[in-house]
Coordinates of C-alpha atoms in Angstrom, one line a residue:
X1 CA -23.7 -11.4 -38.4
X2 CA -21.1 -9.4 -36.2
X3 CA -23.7 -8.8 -33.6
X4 CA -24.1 -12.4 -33.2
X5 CA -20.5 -13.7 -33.4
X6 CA -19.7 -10.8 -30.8
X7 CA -22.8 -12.4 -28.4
X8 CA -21.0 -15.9 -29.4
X9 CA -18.1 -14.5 -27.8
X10 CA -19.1 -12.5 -24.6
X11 CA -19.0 -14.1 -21.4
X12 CA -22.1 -13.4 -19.8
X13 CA -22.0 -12.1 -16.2
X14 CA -23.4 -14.7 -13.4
X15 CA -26.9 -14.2 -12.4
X16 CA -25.9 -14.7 -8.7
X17 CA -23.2 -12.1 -8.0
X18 CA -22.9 -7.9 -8.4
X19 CA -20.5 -6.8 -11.3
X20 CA -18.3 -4.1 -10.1
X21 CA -15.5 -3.5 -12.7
X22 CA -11.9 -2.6 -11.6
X23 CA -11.7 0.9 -10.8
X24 CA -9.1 2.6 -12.7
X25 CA -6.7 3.0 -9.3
X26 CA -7.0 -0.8 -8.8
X27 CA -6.0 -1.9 -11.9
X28 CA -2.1 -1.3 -11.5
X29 CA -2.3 -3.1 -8.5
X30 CA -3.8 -6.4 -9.3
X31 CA -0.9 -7.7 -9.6
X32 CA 0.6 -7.1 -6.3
X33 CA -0.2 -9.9 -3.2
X34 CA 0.4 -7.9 -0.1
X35 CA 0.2 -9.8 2.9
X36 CA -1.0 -7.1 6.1
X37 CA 0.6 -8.5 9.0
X38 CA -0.5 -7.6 12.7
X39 CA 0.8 -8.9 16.3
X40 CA -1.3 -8.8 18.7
X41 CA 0.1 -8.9 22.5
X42 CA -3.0 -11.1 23.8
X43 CA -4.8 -15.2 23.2
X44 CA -7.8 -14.6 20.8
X45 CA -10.6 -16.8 20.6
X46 CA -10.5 -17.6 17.1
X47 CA -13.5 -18.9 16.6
X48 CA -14.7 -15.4 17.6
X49 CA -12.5 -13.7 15.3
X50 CA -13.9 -16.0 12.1
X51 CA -17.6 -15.2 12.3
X52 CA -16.9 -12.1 13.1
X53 CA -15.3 -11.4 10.2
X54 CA -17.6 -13.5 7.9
X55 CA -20.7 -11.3 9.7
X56 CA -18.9 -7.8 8.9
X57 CA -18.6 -8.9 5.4
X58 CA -21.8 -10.2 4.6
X59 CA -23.6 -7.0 6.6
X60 CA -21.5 -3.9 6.1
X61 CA -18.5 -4.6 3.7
X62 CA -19.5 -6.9 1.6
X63 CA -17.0 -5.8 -1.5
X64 CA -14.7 -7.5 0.8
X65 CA -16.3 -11.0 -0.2
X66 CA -15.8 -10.6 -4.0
X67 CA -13.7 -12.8 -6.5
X68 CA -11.6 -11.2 -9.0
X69 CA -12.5 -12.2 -12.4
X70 CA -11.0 -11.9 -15.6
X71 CA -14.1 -11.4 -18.3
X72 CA -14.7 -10.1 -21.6
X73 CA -11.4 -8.2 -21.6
X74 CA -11.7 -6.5 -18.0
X75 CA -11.4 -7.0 -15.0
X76 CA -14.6 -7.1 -12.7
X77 CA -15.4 -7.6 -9.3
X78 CA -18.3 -10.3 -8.7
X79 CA -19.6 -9.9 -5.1
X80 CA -21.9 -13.3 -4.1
X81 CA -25.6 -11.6 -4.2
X82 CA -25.3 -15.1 -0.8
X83 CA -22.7 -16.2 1.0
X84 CA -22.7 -19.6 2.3
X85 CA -20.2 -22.4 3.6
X86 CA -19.6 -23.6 -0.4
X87 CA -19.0 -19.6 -1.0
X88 CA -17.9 -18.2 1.7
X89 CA -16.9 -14.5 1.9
X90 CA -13.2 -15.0 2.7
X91 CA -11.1 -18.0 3.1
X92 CA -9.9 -18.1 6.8
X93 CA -7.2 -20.7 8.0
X94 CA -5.4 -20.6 11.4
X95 CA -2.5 -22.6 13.0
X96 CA -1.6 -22.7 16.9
X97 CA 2.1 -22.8 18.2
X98 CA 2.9 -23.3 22.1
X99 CA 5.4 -20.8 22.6
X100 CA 5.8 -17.0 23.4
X101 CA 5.8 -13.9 21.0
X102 CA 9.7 -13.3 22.7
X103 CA 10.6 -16.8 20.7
X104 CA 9.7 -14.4 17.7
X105 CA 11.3 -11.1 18.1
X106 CA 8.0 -8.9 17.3
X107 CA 8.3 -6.0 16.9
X108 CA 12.3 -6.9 15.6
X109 CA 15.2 -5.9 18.3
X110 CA 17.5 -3.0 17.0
X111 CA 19.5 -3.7 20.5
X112 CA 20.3 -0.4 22.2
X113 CA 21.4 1.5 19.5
X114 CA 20.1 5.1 19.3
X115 CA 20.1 5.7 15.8
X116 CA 18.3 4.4 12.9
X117 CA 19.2 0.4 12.6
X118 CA 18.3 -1.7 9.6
X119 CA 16.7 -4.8 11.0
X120 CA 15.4 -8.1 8.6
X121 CA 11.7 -9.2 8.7
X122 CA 12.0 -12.9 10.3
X123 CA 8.9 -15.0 10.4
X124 CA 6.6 -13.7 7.6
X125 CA 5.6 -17.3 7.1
X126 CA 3.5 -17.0 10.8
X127 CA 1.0 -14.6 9.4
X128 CA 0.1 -16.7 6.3
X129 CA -0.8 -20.4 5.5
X130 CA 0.7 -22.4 2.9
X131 CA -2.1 -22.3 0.3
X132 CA -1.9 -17.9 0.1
X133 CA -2.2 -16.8 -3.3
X134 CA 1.1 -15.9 -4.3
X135 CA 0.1 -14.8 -7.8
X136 CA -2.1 -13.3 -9.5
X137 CA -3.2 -16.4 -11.6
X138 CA -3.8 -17.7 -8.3
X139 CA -6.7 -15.6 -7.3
X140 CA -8.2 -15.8 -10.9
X141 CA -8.7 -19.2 -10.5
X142 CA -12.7 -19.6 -10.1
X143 CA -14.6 -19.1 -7.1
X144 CA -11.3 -17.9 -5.4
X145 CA -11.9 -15.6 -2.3
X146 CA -10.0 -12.2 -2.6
X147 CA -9.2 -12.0 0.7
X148 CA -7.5 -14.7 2.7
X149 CA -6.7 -14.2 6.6
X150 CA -5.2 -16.4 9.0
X151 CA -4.3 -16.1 12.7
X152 CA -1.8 -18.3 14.5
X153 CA -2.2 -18.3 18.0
X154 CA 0.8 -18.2 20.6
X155 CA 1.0 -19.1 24.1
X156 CA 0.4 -15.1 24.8
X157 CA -0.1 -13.6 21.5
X158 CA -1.5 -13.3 18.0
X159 CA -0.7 -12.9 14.9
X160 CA -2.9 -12.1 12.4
X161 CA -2.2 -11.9 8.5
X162 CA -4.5 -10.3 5.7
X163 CA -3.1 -11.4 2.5
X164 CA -5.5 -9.9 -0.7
X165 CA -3.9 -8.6 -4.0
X166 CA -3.4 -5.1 -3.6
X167 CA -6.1 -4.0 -6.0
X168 CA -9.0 -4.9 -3.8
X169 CA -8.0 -2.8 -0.7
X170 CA -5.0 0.1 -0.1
X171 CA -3.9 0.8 3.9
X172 CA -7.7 2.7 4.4
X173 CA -9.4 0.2 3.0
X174 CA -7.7 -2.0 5.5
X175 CA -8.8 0.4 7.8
X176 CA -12.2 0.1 7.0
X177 CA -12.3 -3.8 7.0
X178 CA -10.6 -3.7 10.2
X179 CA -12.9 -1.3 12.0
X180 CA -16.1 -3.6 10.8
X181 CA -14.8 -6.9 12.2
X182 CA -13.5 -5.4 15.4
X183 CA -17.0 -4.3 16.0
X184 CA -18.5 -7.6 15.2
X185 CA -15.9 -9.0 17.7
X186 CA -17.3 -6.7 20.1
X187 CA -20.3 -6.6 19.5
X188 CA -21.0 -3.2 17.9
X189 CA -21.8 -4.3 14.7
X190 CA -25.0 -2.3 13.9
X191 CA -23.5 1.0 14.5
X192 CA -20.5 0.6 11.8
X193 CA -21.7 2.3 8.7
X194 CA -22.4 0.2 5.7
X195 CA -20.4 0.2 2.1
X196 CA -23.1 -0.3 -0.5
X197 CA -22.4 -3.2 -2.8
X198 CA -22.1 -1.1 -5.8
X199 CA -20.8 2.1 -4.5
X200 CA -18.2 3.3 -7.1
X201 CA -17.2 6.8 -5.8
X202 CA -15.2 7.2 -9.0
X203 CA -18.1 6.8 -11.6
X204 CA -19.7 9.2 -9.6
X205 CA -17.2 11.9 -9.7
X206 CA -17.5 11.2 -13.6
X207 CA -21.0 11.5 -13.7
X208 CA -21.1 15.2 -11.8
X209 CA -17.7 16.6 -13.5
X210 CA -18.1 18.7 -16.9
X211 CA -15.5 17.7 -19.3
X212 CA -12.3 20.0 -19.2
X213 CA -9.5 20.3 -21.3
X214 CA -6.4 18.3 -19.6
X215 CA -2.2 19.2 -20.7
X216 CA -2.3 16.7 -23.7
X217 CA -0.4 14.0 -22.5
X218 CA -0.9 14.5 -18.8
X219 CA -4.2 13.7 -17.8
X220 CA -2.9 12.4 -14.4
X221 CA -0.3 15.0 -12.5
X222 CA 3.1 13.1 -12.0
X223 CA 2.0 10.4 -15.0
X224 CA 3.8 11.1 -18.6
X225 CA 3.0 10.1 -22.1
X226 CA 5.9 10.9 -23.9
X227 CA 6.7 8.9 -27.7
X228 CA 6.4 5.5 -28.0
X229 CA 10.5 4.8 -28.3
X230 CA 10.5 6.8 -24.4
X231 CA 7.7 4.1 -23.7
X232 CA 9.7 1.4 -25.4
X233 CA 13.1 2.2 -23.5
X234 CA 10.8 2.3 -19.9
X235 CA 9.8 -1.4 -20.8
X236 CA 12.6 -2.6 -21.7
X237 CA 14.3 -1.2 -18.7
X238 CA 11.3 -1.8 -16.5
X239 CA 11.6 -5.6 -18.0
X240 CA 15.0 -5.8 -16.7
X241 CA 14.3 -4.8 -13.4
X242 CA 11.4 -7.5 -13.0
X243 CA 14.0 -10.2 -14.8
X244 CA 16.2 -9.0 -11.6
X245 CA 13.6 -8.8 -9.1
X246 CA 14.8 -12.0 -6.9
X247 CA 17.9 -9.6 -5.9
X248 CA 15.5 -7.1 -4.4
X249 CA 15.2 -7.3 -0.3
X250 CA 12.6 -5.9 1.8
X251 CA 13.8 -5.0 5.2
X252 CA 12.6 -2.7 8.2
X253 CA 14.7 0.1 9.4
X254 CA 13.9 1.7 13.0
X255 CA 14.2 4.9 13.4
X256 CA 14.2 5.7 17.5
X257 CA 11.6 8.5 18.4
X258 CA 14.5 10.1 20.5
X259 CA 16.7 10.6 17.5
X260 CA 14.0 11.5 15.1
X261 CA 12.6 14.3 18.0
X262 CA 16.0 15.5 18.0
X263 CA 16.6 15.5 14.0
X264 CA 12.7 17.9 13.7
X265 CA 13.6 20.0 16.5
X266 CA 17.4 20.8 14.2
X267 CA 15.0 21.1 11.5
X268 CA 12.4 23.7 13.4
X269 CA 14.9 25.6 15.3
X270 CA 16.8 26.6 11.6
X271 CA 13.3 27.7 10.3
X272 CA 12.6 29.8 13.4
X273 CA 15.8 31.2 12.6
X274 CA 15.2 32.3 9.2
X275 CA 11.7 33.8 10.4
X276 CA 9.6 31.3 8.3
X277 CA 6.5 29.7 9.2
X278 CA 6.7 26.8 7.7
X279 CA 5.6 23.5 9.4
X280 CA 7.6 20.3 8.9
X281 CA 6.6 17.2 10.2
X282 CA 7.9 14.1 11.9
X283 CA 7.5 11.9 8.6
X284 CA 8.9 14.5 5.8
X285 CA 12.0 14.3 8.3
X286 CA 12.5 10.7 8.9
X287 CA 12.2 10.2 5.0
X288 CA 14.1 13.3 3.7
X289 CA 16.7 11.9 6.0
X290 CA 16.2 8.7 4.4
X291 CA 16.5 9.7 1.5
X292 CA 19.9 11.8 2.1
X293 CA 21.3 8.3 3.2
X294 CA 20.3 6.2 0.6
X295 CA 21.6 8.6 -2.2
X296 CA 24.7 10.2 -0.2
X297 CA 27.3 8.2 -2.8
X298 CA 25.9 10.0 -6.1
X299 CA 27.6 13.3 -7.9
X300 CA 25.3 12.5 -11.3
X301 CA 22.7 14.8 -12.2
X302 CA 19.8 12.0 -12.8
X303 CA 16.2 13.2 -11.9
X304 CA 15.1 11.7 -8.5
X305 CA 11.3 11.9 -8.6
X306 CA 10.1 11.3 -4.7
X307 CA 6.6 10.5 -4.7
X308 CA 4.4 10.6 -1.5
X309 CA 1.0 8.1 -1.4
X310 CA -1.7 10.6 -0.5
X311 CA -5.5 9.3 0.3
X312 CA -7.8 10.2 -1.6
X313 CA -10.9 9.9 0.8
X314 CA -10.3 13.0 2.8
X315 CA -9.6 15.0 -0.4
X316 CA -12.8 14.7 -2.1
X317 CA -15.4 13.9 1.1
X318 CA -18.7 14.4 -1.0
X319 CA -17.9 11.7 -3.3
X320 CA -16.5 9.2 -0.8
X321 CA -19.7 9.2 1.8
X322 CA -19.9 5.8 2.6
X323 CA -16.4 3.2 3.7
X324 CA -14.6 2.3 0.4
X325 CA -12.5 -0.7 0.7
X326 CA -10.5 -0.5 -2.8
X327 CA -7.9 1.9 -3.6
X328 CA -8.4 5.6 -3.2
X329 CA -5.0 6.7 -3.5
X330 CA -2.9 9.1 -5.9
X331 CA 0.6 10.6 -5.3
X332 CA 2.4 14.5 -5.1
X333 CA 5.6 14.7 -6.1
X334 CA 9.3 16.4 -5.7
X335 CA 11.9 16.5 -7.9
X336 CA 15.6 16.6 -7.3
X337 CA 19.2 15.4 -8.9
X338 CA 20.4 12.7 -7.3
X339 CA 23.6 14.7 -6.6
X340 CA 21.7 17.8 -4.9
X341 CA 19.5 15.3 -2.8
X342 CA 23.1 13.7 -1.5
X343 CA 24.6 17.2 -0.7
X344 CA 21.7 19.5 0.3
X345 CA 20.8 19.7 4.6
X346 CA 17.7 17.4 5.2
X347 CA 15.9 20.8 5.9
X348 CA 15.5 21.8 2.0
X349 CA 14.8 18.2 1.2
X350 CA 12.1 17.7 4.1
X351 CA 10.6 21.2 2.6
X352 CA 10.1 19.5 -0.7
X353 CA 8.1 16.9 0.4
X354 CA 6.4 19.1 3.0
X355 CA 5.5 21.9 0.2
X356 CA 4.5 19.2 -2.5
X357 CA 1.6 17.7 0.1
X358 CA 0.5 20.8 1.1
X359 CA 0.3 22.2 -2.5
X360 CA -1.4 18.9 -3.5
X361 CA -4.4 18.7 -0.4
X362 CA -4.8 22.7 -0.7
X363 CA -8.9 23.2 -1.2
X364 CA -7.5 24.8 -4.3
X365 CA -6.7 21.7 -5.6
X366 CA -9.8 19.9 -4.9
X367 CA -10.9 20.7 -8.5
X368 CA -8.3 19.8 -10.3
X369 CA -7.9 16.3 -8.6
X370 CA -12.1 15.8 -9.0
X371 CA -11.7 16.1 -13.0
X372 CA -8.3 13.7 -12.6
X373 CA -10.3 10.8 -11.4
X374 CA -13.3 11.9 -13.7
X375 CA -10.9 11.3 -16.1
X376 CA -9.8 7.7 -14.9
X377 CA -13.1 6.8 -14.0
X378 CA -13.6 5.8 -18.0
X379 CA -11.0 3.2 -17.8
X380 CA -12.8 0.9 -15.7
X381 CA -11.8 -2.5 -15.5
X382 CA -9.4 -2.1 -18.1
X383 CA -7.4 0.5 -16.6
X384 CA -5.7 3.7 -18.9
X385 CA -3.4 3.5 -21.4
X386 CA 0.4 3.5 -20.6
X387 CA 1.4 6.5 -18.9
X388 CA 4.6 6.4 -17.5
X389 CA 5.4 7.3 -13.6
X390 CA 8.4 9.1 -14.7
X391 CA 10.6 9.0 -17.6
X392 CA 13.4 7.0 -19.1
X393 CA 16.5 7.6 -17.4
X394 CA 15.5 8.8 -14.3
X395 CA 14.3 7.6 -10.9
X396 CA 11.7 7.3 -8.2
X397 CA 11.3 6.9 -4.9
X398 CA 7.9 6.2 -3.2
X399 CA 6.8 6.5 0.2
X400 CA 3.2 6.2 2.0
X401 CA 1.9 5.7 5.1
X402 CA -0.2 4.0 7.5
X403 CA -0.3 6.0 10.1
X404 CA -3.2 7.8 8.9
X405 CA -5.1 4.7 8.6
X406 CA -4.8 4.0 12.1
X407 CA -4.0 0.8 11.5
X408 CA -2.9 0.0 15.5
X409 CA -5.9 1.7 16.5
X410 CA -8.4 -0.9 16.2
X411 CA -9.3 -3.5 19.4
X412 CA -10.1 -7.0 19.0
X413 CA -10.5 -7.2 23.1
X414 CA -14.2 -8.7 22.5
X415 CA -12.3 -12.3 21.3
X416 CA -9.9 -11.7 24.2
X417 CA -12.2 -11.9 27.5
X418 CA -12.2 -7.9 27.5
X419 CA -8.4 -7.3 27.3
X420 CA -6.7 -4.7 25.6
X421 CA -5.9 -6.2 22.4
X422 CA -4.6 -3.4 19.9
X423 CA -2.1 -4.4 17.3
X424 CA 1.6 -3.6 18.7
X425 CA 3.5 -3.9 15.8
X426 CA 2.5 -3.8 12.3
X427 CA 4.1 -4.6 9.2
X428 CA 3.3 -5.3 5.4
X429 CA 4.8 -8.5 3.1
X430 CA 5.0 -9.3 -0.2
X431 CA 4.1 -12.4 -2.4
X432 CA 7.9 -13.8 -3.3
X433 CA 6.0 -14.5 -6.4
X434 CA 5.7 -11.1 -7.4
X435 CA 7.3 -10.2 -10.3
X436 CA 6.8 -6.1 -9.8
X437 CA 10.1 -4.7 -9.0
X438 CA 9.7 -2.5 -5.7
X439 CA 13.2 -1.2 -5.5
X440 CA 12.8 2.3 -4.0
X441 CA 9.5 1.7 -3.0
X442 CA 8.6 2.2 1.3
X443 CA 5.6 2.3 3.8
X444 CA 6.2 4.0 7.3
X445 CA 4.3 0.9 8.4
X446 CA 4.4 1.2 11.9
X447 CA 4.5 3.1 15.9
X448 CA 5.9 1.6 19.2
X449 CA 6.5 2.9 22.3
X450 CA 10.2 3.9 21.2
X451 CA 10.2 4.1 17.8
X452 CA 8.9 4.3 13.7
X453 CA 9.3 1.9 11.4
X454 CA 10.0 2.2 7.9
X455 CA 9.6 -0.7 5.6
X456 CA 11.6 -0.7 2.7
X457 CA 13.0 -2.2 -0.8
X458 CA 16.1 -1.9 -2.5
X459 CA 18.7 -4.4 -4.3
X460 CA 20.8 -6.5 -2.3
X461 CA 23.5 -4.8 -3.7
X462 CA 22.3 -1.6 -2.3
X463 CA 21.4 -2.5 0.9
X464 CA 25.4 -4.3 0.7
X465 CA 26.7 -0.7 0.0
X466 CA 25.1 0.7 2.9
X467 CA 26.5 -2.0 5.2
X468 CA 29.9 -1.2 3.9
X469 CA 29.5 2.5 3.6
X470 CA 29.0 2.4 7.3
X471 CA 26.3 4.9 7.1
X472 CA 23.7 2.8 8.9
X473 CA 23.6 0.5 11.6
X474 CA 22.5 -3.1 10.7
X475 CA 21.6 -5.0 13.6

């Protein structure tokens, strides 16, 4: 009698799509709608660019074509076994505006000041059209396209937009979309690799990993399970946050190669003078100096836990053989008090981060991290139970980057009569429907000729105090 009120219940799967459930990594996401911006300094056919993204898809990544569904309790991925014009595998708009990029200010103009300069993101609304998903609900809604891309044309530029929630790809999934079209646009289609329908890199790590015992309560390194009243006070502080989250800004802050060549070679001259051989690197500076700024007002002793996004892909090769578009990402932590990470040089902070990467990728590690995902891989579509990011009463700062990706590598000069046409300047948005606060929360999102760019959240009210504290440059 259960058995059949159970099968009275149950949803079955459509006969004309593969299932793929949620990963365990993309289920915190699913809620986020990022919008990948690009600018382009060259005319694209756009025509071009549309079947040649609807070809990469439906040859070699055709994850990239599926709708996120909502079903029996989980969360699945259904990937059209056939694509056509009623289902097609991504919703593609454009628009077309006669005037210059210069009418835009892309990449955004710091003037000519020589230090880092906080700048605001103008003109998000160019890289989308006015039917994106800004919700999750919205891309539940059936037959709804994951991905949704649209390009607006310029007299001598374009601007291309990516907007997917951030469950279904991270910045090397982007990659790996972005490498696939590009070909198509060129014509180099055939020798892209393929990502197999059902490839789940994750269950197959679970499959080849013995059980081992985890630290009860830590099954994740840099998660927490502590008592439910802990969990309760995270909630009901994280609840605040979200109630607050229309006073949270997302702005870009340059940071002129110059002054960040000058601020690593401080860094590397006072190692060489201790006699050490440890390596810093451009990045652990620009954000350890960031991070300095941002908390140079606080003399309280509350537990700064400074996460850095590391892929995933590289870490565990053998497993991830084939392009993976969803998220392959985890994160290594340092840990500091808010009034040490004001007051210490942006040396010992940039060896924190530094030290906590290197620890994290050693081949040592490699185990470890294998039965971590072994161990998420049995939350599939449903994701793990609440483990907390850090505890109640303390704070965290997050940081990744796309330079790695090599996001501004990729050419599209096959849609542009054979021209050069890399991405100059690239830059990430969010849905202003989200609901997920992001204070704290950056990308190093992109590289130009002069400088790196750091996108960034905080509170108005923070990013006021910085103004005022005239410890940063707002142009």
């Amino acid at each position: 009698m259960l058995g059949w009120l159970s099968s009275r219940w149950t949803v079955p799967a459509p006969s004309d799509v593969d299932v793929i459930p949620c990963c365990s990594l993309d289920f915190p996401n699913r809620f986020l709608i990022i919008t990948f911006s690009f600018v382009i300094p060259t005319r694209l056919d756009v025509e071009i660019l549309r079947q040649a993204l609807f070809h990469a898809i439906e040859q070699k990544i055709p994850r990239a074509g599926a709708r996120l569904v909502s079903r029996n309790g989980q969360y699945e991925w259904h990937i059209p076994k056939h694509f056509s014009a009623e289902r097609p595998p991504a919703r593609f708009t454009q628009t077309q505006l006669d005037a210059p990029l210069s009418a835009f200010d892309f990449p955004p103009s710091g003037g000519d000041v020589t230090q880092p300069c906080v700048v605001n993101v103008k003109h998000e609304h160019l890289f989308k059209d006015p039917h994106v998903p800004t919700s999750l609900g919205d891309l539940l809604r059936p037959g709804t396209p994951a991905l949704h891309v649209h390009a607006c044309t310029l007299s001598d530029a374009t601007l291309i937009g990516i907007t997917t929630t951030h469950a279904l790809v991270d910045a090397h999934g982007v990659r790996a979309l972005l490498v696939a079209w590009t070909a198509a646009v060129n014509g180099s289609l055939d020798a892209v690799p393929a990502m197999p329908r059902t490839f789940e890199p994750l269950a197959d790590i679970a499959k080849v990993t013995p059980p081992t015992s985890r630290p009860v309560g830590e099954p994740v390194r840099f998660y927490f399970d502590p008592s439910w009243f802990s969990k309760a006070r995270f909630i009901v502080s994280f609840a605040w946050r979200a109630f607050h989250v229309r006073l949270e800004r997302r702005k870009l802050v340059r940071f002129p190669k110059s002054w960040l060549a000058e601020q690593k070679r401080l860094c590397v001259d006072e190692l060489s003078a201790r006699g050490t051989k440890d390596y810093v690197g451009t990045a652990d500076v620009l954000l350890a100096w960031w991070y300095k700024t941002l908390f140079a007002h606080r003399r309280d002793s509350t537990l700064v836990r400074m996460k850095t996004v590391v892929n995933i892909r590289r870490l565990l090769p053998d497993f991830f053989v084939h392009p993976y578009l969803n998220n392959a990402a985890t994160w290594t932590e340092a840990s500091l008090p808010a009034s040490v990470l004001a007051s210490q040089p942006v040396l010992e902070t940039t060896l924190a981060l530094r030290r906590s990467i290197d620890s994290y990728v050693s081949p040592t590690s490699a185990s470890v991290l294998q039965a971590e995902m072994a161990w998420g891989a049995q939350f599939a579509g449903v994701g793990p139970k609440l483990m907390l990011p850090y505890l109640p009463g303390e704070e965290m700062l997050v940081a990744s980057s796309w330079r790695s990706a090599g996001l501004q590598e990729v050419d599209f000069s096959g849609a542009a009569g054979g021209t050069n046409a890399k991405p100059v300047f690239t830059f990430s948005t969010l849905s202003e429907k989200g609901w997920f606060p992001l204070g704290g929360v950056g990308t190093l999102c992109s590289e130009t000729d002069d400088a790196m760019w750091l996108s960034f959240t905080l509170r108005e009210d923070e990013w006021t105090r910085l103004r005022r504290d005239g410890r940063l440059y707002f142009a």
